């Protein structure tokens, strides 16, 4: 069994002296560490909080012609390769939200032909862009 | 083995003696490494180094 340190023998006194010495050193080092850490955080915090606030970056795309606004290369290619009528149906349908019957009437084709052209084109884009199916 | 011998051997870089002193004082170092209820590993490491330098500097 370990004997209790009663502070009587010379050995116990020595150990107590060392413990007291160590406790002081540890306390001081701890204070030093806390100071350093606070300093580090002071330096690091401003960088994290203030400098990277989301600044709304100017939208480079507005003001360009429609085809030049397209960022996906495959979509761009698909639109370029599309026939005029196809592209027209696709873009007016999506951007101006015109109905198929409206478009069919304007182009002088049947309702069915309009929807076919639209969905075929969508399918083609999906394939070119590597979507599922 | 009494404390004085242990200390003297540790001062001569006896690894087992140093290890014994380290395990003897580990509870103290662990207790001091807890800041605001959170154990700080880096601080614990630093305090272990403090113990080693104390062993070196302590005059028997």
PDB file of C-alpha atoms in Angstrom, chain A residues 13-83:
ATOM      1  CA  UNK A  13       8.887  17.486   2.726  1.00  0.00           C
ATOM      2  CA  UNK A  14      10.887  17.333  -0.479  1.00  0.00           C
ATOM      3  CA  UNK A  15       7.906  16.022  -2.402  1.00  0.00           C
ATOM      4  CA  UNK A  16       5.664  18.719  -1.021  1.00  0.00           C
ATOM      5  CA  UNK A  17       8.207  21.327  -2.019  1.00  0.00           C
ATOM      6  CA  UNK A  18       8.287  19.964  -5.525  1.00  0.00           C
ATOM      7  CA  UNK A  19       4.489  19.849  -5.706  1.00  0.00           C
ATOM      8  CA  UNK A  20       4.229  23.440  -4.547  1.00  0.00           C
ATOM      9  CA  UNK A  21       6.874  24.436  -7.091  1.00  0.00           C
ATOM     10  CA  UNK A  22       5.060  22.583  -9.834  1.00  0.00           C
ATOM     11  CA  UNK A  23       1.681  24.061  -8.916  1.00  0.00           C
ATOM     12  CA  UNK A  24       3.103  27.576  -9.129  1.00  0.00           C
ATOM     13  CA  UNK A  25       4.760  26.855 -12.455  1.00  0.00           C
ATOM     14  CA  UNK A  26       1.595  25.300 -13.836  1.00  0.00           C
ATOM     15  CA  UNK A  27      -0.533  28.247 -12.720  1.00  0.00           C
ATOM     16  CA  UNK A  28       1.828  30.706 -14.344  1.00  0.00           C
ATOM     17  CA  UNK A  29       2.073  28.735 -17.532  1.00  0.00           C
ATOM     18  CA  UNK A  30      -1.686  28.459 -17.653  1.00  0.00           C
ATOM     19  CA  UNK A  31      -2.080  32.226 -17.335  1.00  0.00           C
ATOM     20  CA  UNK A  32       0.525  32.673 -20.064  1.00  0.00           C
ATOM     21  CA  UNK A  33      -1.329  30.198 -22.272  1.00  0.00           C
ATOM     22  CA  UNK A  34      -4.653  31.952 -21.704  1.00  0.00           C
ATOM     23  CA  UNK A  35      -3.092  35.294 -22.644  1.00  0.00           C
ATOM     24  CA  UNK A  36      -1.583  33.864 -25.816  1.00  0.00           C
ATOM     25  CA  UNK A  37      -4.847  32.269 -26.777  1.00  0.00           C
ATOM     26  CA  UNK A  38      -6.778  35.498 -26.267  1.00  0.00           C
ATOM     27  CA  UNK A  39      -4.194  37.302 -28.398  1.00  0.00           C
ATOM     28  CA  UNK A  40      -4.494  34.730 -31.152  1.00  0.00           C
ATOM     29  CA  UNK A  41      -8.249  34.995 -31.165  1.00  0.00           C
ATOM     30  CA  UNK A  42      -8.064  38.758 -31.331  1.00  0.00           C
ATOM     31  CA  UNK A  43      -5.952  38.506 -34.430  1.00  0.00           C
ATOM     32  CA  UNK A  44      -8.024  35.815 -36.031  1.00  0.00           C
ATOM     33  CA  UNK A  45     -11.515  36.976 -35.226  1.00  0.00           C
ATOM     34  CA  UNK A  46     -11.633  40.152 -37.345  1.00  0.00           C
ATOM     35  CA  UNK A  47     -10.612  38.239 -40.428  1.00  0.00           C
ATOM     36  CA  UNK A  48     -13.412  35.789 -39.985  1.00  0.00           C
ATOM     37  CA  UNK A  49     -16.162  38.215 -39.145  1.00  0.00           C
ATOM     38  CA  UNK A  50     -15.723  41.436 -41.017  1.00  0.00           C
ATOM     39  CA  UNK A  51     -13.689  40.992 -44.144  1.00  0.00           C
ATOM     40  CA  UNK A  52     -15.739  38.281 -45.713  1.00  0.00           C
ATOM     41  CA  UNK A  53     -19.210  39.665 -45.269  1.00  0.00           C
ATOM     42  CA  UNK A  54     -21.117  38.736 -48.351  1.00  0.00           C
ATOM     43  CA  UNK A  55     -20.767  41.705 -50.632  1.00  0.00           C
ATOM     44  CA  UNK A  56     -23.276  41.295 -53.368  1.00  0.00           C
ATOM     45  CA  UNK A  57     -20.931  40.897 -56.262  1.00  0.00           C
ATOM     46  CA  UNK A  58     -21.999  42.646 -59.410  1.00  0.00           C
ATOM     47  CA  UNK A  59     -23.865  40.312 -61.677  1.00  0.00           C
ATOM     48  CA  UNK A  60     -21.689  40.144 -64.744  1.00  0.00           C
ATOM     49  CA  UNK A  61     -24.349  38.441 -66.760  1.00  0.00           C
ATOM     50  CA  UNK A  62     -27.071  41.030 -66.785  1.00  0.00           C
ATOM     51  CA  UNK A  63     -26.938  43.169 -69.870  1.00  0.00           C
ATOM     52  CA  UNK A  64     -25.580  40.443 -72.123  1.00  0.00           C
ATOM     53  CA  UNK A  65     -27.569  38.948 -74.925  1.00  0.00           C
ATOM     54  CA  UNK A  66     -29.536  35.895 -73.887  1.00  0.00           C
ATOM     55  CA  UNK A  67     -27.283  33.337 -75.503  1.00  0.00           C
ATOM     56  CA  UNK A  68     -24.212  34.861 -73.900  1.00  0.00           C
ATOM     57  CA  UNK A  69     -25.757  34.631 -70.459  1.00  0.00           C
ATOM     58  CA  UNK A  70     -25.834  30.870 -70.568  1.00  0.00           C
ATOM     59  CA  UNK A  71     -23.127  29.412 -68.406  1.00  0.00           C
ATOM     60  CA  UNK A  72     -23.568  25.736 -69.118  1.00  0.00           C
ATOM     61  CA  UNK A  73     -21.623  24.915 -72.303  1.00  0.00           C
ATOM     62  CA  UNK A  74     -23.825  21.984 -73.251  1.00  0.00           C
ATOM     63  CA  UNK A  75     -26.985  23.991 -72.883  1.00  0.00           C
ATOM     64  CA  UNK A  76     -25.403  26.682 -75.025  1.00  0.00           C
ATOM     65  CA  UNK A  77     -24.491  24.157 -77.678  1.00  0.00           C
ATOM     66  CA  UNK A  78     -27.951  22.636 -77.642  1.00  0.00           C
ATOM     67  CA  UNK A  79     -29.578  26.006 -78.083  1.00  0.00           C
ATOM     68  CA  UNK A  80     -27.240  26.892 -80.922  1.00  0.00           C
ATOM     69  CA  UNK A  81     -27.904  23.652 -82.737  1.00  0.00           C
ATOM     70  CA  UNK A  82     -31.656  23.866 -82.341  1.00  0.00           C
ATOM     71  CA  UNK A  83     -33.759  24.814 -85.282  1.00  0.00           C
TER      72      UNK A  83
END
